[in-house]
PDB file of C-alpha atoms in Angstrom:
ATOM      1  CA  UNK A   1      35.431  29.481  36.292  1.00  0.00           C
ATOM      2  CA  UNK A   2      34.189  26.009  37.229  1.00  0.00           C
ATOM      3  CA  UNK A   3      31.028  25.786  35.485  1.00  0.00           C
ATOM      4  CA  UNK A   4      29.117  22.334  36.372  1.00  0.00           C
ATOM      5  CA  UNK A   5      31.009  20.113  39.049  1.00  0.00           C
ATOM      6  CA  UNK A   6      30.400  17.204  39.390  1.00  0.00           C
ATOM      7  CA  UNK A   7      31.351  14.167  42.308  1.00  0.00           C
ATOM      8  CA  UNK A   8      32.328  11.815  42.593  1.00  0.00           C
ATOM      9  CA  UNK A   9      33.758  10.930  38.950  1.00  0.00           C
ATOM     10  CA  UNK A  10      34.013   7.098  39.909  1.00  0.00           C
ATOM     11  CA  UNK A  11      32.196   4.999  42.179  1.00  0.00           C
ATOM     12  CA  UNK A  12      31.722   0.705  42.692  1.00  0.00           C
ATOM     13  CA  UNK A  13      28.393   0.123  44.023  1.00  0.00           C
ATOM     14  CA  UNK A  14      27.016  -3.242  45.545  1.00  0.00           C
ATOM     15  CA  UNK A  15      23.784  -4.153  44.398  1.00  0.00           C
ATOM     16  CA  UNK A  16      21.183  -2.539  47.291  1.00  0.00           C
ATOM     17  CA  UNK A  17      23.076   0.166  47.981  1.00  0.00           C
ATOM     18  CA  UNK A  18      22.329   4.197  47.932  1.00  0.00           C
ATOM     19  CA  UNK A  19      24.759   6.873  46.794  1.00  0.00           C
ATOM     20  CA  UNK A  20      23.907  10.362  45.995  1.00  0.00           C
ATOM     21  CA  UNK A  21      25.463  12.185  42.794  1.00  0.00           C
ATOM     22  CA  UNK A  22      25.901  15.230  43.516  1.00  0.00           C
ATOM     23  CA  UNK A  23      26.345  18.541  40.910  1.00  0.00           C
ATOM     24  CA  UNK A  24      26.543  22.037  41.803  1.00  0.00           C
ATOM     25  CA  UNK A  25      26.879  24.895  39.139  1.00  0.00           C
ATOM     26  CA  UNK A  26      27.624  28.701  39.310  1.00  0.00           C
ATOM     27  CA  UNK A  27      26.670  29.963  36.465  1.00  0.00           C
ATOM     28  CA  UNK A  28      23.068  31.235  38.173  1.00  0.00           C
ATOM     29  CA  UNK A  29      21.123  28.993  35.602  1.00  0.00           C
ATOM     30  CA  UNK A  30      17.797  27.996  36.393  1.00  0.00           C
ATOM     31  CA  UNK A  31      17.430  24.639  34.674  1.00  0.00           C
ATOM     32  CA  UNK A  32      19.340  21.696  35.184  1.00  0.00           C
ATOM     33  CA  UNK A  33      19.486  18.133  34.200  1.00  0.00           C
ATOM     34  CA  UNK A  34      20.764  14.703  34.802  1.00  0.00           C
ATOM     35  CA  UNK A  35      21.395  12.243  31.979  1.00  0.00           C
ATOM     36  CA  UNK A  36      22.760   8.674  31.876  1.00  0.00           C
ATOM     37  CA  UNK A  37      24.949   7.487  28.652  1.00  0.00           C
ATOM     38  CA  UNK A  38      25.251   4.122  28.047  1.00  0.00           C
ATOM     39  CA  UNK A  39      27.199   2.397  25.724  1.00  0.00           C
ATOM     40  CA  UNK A  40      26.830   3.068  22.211  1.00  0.00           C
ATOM     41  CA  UNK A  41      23.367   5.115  23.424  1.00  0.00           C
ATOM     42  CA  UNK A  42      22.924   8.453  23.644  1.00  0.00           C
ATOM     43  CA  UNK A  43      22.316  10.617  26.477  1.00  0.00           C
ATOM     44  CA  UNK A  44      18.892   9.482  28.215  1.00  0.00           C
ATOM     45  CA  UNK A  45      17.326  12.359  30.676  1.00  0.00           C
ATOM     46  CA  UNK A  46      16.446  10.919  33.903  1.00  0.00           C
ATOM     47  CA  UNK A  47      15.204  14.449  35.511  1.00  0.00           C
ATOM     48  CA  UNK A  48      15.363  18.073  34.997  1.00  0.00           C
ATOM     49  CA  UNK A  49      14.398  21.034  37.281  1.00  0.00           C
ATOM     50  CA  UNK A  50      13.479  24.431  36.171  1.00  0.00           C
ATOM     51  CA  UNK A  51      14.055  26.048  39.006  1.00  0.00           C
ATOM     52  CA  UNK A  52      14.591  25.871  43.206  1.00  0.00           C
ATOM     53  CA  UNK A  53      11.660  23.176  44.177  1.00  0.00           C
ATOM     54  CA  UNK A  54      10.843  22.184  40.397  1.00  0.00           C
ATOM     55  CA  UNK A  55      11.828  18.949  39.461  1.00  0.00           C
ATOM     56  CA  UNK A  56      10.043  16.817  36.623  1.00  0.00           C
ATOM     57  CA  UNK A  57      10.967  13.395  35.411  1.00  0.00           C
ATOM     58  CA  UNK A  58      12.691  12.924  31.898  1.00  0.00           C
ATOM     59  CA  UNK A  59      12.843   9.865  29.716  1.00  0.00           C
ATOM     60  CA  UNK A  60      14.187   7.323  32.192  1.00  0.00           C
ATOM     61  CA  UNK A  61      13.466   8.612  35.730  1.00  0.00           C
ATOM     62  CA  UNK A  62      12.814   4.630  37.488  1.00  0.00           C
ATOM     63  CA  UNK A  63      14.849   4.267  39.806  1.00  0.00           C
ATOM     64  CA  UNK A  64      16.258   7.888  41.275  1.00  0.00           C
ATOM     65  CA  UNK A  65      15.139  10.255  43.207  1.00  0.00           C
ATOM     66  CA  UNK A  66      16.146  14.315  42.881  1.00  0.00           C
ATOM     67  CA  UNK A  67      15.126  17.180  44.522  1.00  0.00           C
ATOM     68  CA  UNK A  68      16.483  21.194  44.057  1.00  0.00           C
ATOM     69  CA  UNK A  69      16.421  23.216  47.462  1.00  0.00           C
ATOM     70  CA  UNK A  70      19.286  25.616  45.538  1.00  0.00           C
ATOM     71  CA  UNK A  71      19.511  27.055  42.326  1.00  0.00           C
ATOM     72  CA  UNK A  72      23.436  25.939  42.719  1.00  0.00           C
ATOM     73  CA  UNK A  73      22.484  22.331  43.905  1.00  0.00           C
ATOM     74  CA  UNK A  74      20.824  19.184  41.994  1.00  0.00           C
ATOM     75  CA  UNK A  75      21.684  16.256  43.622  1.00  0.00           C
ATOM     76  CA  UNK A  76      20.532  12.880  42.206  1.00  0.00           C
ATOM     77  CA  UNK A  77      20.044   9.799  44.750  1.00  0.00           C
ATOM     78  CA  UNK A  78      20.037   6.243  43.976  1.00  0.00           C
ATOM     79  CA  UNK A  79      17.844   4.202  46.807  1.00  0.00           C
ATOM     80  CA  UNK A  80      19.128   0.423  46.252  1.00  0.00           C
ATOM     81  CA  UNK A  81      21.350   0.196  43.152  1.00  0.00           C
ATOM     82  CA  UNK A  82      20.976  -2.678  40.127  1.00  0.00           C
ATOM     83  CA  UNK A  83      23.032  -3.692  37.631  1.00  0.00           C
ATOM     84  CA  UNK A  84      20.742  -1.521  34.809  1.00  0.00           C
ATOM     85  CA  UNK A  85      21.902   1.712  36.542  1.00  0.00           C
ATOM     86  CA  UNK A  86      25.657   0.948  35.265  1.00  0.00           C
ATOM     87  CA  UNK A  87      26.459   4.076  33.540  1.00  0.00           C
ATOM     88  CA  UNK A  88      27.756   7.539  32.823  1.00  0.00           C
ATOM     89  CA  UNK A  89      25.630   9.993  34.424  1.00  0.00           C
ATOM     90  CA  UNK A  90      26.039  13.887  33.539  1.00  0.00           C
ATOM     91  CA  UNK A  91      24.718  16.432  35.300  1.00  0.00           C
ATOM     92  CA  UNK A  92      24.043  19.989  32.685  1.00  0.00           C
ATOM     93  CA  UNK A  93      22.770  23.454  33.160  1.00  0.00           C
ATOM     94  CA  UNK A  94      21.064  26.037  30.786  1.00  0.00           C
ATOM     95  CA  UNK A  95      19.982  29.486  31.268  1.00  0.00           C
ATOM     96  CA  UNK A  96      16.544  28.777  29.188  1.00  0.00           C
ATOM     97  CA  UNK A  97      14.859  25.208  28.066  1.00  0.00           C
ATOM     98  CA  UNK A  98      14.275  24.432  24.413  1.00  0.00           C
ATOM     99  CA  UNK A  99      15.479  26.682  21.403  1.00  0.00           C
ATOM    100  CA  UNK A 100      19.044  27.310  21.210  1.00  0.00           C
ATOM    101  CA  UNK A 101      19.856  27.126  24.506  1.00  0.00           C
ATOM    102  CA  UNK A 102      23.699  25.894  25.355  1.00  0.00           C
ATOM    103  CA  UNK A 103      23.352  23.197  28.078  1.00  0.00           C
ATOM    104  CA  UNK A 104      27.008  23.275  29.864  1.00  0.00           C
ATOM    105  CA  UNK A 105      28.037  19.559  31.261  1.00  0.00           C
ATOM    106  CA  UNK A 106      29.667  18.400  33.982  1.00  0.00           C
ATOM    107  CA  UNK A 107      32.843  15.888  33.436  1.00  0.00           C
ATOM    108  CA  UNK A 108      30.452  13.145  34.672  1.00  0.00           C
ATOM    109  CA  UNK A 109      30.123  10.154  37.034  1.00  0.00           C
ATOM    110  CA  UNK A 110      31.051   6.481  36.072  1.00  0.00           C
ATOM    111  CA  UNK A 111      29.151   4.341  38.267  1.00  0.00           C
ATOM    112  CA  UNK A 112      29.275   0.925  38.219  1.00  0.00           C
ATOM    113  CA  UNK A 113      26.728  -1.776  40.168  1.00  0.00           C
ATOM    114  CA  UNK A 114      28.034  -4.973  41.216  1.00  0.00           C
TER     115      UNK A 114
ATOM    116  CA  UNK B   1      11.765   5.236  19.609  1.00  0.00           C
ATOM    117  CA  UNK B   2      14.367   6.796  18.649  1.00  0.00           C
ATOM    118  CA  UNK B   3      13.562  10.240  17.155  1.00  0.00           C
ATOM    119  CA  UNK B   4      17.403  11.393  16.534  1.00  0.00           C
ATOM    120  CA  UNK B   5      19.471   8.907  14.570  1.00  0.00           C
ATOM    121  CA  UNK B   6      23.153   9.166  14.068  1.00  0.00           C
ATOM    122  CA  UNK B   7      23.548   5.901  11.434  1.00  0.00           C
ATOM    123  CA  UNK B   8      27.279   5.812  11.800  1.00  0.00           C
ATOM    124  CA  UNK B   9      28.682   4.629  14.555  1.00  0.00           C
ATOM    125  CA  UNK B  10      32.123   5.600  13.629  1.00  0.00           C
ATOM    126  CA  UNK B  11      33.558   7.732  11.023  1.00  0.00           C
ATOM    127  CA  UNK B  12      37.898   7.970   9.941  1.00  0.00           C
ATOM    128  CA  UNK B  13      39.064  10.908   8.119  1.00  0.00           C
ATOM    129  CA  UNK B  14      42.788  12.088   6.884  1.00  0.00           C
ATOM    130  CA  UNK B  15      43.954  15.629   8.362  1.00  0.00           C
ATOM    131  CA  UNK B  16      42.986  18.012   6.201  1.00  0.00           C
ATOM    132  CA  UNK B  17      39.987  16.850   4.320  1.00  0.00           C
ATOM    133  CA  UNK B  18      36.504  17.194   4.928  1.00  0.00           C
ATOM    134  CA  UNK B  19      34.473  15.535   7.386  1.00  0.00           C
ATOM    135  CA  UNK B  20      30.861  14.876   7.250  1.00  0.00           C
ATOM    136  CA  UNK B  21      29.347  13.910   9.823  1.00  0.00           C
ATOM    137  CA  UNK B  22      25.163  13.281   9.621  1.00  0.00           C
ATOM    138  CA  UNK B  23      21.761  13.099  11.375  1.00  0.00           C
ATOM    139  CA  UNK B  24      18.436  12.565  10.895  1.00  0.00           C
ATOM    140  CA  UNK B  25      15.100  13.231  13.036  1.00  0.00           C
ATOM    141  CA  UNK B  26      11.533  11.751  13.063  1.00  0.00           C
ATOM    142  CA  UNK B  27       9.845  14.176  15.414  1.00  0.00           C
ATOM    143  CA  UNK B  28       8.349  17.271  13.226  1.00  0.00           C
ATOM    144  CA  UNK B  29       7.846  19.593  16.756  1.00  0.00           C
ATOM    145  CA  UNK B  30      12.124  19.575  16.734  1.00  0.00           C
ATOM    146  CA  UNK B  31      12.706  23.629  15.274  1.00  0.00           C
ATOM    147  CA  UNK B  32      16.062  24.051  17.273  1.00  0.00           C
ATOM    148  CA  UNK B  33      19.511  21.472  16.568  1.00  0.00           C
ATOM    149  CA  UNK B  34      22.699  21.585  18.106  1.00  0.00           C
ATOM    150  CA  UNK B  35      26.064  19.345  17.484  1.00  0.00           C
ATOM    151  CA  UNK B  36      28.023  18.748  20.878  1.00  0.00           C
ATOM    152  CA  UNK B  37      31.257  17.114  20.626  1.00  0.00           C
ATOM    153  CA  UNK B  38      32.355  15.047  23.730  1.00  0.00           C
ATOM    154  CA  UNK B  39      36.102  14.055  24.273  1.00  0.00           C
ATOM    155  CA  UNK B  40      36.882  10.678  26.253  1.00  0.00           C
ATOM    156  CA  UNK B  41      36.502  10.935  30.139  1.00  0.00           C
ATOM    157  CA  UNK B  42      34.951  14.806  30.042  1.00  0.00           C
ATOM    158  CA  UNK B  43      31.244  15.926  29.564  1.00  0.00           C
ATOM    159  CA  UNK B  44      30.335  17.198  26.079  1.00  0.00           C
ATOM    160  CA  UNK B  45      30.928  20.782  25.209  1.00  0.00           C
ATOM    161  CA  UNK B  46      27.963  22.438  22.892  1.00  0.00           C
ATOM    162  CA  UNK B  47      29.897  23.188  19.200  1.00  0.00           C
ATOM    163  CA  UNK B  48      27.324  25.275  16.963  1.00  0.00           C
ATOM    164  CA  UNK B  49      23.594  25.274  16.380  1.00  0.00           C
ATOM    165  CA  UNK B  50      20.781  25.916  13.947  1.00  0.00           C
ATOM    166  CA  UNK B  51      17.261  27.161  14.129  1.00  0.00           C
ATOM    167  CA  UNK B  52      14.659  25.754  11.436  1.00  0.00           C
ATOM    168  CA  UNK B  53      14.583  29.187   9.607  1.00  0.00           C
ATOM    169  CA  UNK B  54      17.684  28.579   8.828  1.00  0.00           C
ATOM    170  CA  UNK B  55      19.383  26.020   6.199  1.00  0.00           C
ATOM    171  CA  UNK B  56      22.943  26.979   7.113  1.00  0.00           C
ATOM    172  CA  UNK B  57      25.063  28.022   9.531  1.00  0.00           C
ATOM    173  CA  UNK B  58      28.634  28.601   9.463  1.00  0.00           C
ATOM    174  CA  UNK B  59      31.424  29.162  12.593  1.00  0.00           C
ATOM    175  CA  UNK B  60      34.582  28.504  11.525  1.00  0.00           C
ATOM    176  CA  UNK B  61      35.845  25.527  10.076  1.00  0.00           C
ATOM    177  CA  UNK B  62      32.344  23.775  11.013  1.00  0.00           C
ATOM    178  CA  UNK B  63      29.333  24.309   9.532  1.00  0.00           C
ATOM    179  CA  UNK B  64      25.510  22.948  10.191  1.00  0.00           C
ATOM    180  CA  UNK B  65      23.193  22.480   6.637  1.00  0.00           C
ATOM    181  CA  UNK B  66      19.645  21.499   7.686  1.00  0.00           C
ATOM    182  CA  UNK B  67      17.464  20.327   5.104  1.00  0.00           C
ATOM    183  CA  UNK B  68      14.214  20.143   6.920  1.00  0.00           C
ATOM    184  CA  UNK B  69      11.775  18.725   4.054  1.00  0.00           C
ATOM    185  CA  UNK B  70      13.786  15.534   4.897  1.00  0.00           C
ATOM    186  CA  UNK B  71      14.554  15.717   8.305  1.00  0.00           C
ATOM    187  CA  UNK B  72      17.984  15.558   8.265  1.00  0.00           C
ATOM    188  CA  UNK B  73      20.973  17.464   8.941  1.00  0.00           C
ATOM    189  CA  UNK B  74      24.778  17.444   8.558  1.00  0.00           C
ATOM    190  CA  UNK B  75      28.352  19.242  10.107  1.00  0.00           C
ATOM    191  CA  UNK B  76      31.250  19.486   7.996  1.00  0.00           C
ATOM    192  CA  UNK B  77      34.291  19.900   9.184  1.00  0.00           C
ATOM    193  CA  UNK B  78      36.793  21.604   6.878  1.00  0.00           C
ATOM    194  CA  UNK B  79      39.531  21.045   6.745  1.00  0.00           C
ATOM    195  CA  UNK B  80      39.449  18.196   9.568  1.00  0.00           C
ATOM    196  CA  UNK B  81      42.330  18.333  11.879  1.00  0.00           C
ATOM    197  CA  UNK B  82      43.213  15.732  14.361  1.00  0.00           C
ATOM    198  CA  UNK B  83      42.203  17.723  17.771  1.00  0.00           C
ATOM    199  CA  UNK B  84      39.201  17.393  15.730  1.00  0.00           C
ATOM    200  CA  UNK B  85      38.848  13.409  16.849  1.00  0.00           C
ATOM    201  CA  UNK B  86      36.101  12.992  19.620  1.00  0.00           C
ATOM    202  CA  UNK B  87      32.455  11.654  19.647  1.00  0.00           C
ATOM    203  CA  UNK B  88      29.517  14.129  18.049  1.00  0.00           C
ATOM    204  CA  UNK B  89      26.229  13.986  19.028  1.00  0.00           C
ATOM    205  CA  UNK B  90      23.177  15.564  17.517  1.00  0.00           C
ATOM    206  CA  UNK B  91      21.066  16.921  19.974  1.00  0.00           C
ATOM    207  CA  UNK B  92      17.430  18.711  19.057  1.00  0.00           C
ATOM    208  CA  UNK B  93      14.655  20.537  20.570  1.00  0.00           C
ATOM    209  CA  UNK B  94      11.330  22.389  20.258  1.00  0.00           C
ATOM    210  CA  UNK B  95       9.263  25.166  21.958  1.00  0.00           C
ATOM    211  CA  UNK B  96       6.668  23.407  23.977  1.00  0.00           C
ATOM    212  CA  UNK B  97       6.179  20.148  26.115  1.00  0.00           C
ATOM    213  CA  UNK B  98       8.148  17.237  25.878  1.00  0.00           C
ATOM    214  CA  UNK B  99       9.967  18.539  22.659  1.00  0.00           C
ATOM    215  CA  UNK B 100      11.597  21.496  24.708  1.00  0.00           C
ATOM    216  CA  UNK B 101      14.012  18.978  26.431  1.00  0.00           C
ATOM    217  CA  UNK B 102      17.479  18.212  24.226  1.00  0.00           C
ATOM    218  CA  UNK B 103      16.578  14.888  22.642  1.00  0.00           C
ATOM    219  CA  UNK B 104      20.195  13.209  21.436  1.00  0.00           C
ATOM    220  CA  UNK B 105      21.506  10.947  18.985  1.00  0.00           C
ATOM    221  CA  UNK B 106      23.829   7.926  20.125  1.00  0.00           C
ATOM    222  CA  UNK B 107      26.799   9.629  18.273  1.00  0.00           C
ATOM    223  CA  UNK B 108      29.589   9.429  16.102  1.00  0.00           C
ATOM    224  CA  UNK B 109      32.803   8.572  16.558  1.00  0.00           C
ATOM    225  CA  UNK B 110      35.338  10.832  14.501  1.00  0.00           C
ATOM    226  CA  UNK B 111      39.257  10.000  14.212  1.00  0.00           C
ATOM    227  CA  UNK B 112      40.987  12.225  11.969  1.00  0.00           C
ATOM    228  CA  UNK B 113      44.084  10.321  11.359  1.00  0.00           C
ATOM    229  CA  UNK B 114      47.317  11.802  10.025  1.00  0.00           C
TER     230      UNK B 114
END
């Protein structure tokens, strides 16, 4: 039962490059997210997606780039990396948005810009 | 902005008594609140939730009061055991619009010591 996956879990960056994040779930949900955690901070949403070809910025999307061909599939891109986007990033699921809805995490992605 | 707050960064407890962990919220569309709990080096794993109707909710050893005149909430832990030691966040939504994403706290820390 795998849930949210996640890859890579670490990655060294140079400053300028790209990378893509990628997250895959099979748990059929609809909506799914990407968050950054910094430290001492909470989590931050950078984009969300409520379905195949829905995507929507969150709080903090500058920077990245998504896009959701698959329900399974939210991959999030980074064009030319900075020191700023030195984080934790998580990639979640939910079956609905809002109200009690569980969001289910992935085990995230350290990523560090140097 | 910050509309979740966790105040305390960190928070040490001995096995067996209670914890009490707290949170506090500034945006009046929030209805829906949920504690996650996050252990080192995994993605955080949803723990129990309330609904503004409610003022209580009880699974187990944890339970959720939310006192919603003051916009604030707390989990309890009792008694407090020492699997119990990981970082909580407060997480809280609403129906419509921005408020229907999960908006988090930073977290707190929790050791339960022996």
């Amino acid at each position: 039962n795998a849930g949210v996956t996640q890859t890579p879990k670490f990655r060294i960056l140079k400053i300028g490059q790209s990378m893509t994040l990628q997250c895959a779930q099979d748990m059929n949900h609809n909506y799914m997210y990407w968050y950054r955690q910094d430290p001492g901070m909470g989590l931050k949403l950078i984009y969300y997606s409520v379905g195949a070809g829905i995507t929507d910025k969150g709080e903090v999307p500058n920077g990245y780039n998504v896009s959701r061909s698959t329900t399974e599939d939210f991959p999030l891109r980074l064009e030319l990396a900075a020191p700023s986007q030195t984080s934790v990033y998580f990639c979640a699921s939910s079956y609905s948005s809002g109200g009690l809805a569980e969001a289910f995490f992935g085990q995230g992605t350290r990523l560090t810009v140097v | 902005d910050q509309q979740v707050k966790q105040n305390s960064p960190s928070l040490s407890v001995q096995e067996g008594r209670i914890s009490i962990l707290n949170c506090d919220y500034t945006n009046s569309m929030f209805d829906y609140f949920l504690w996650y709990k996050k252990y080192p080096a995994e993605g955080p794993t949803f723990l129990i939730s309330i609904s503004s109707i409610k003022d209580k909710n009880e699974d187990g050893r944890f339970t959720v009061f939310l006192n919603k005149s003051a916009k604030h909430l707390s989990l309890h832990i009792v008694p407090s055991q020492p699997g119990d030691s990981a970082v909580y966040f407060c997480a809280a939504s609403g129906d419509t619009g921005t408020a229907s994403k999960l908006t988090f706290g930073t977290g707190t820390r929790l050791q339960v010591t022996l």
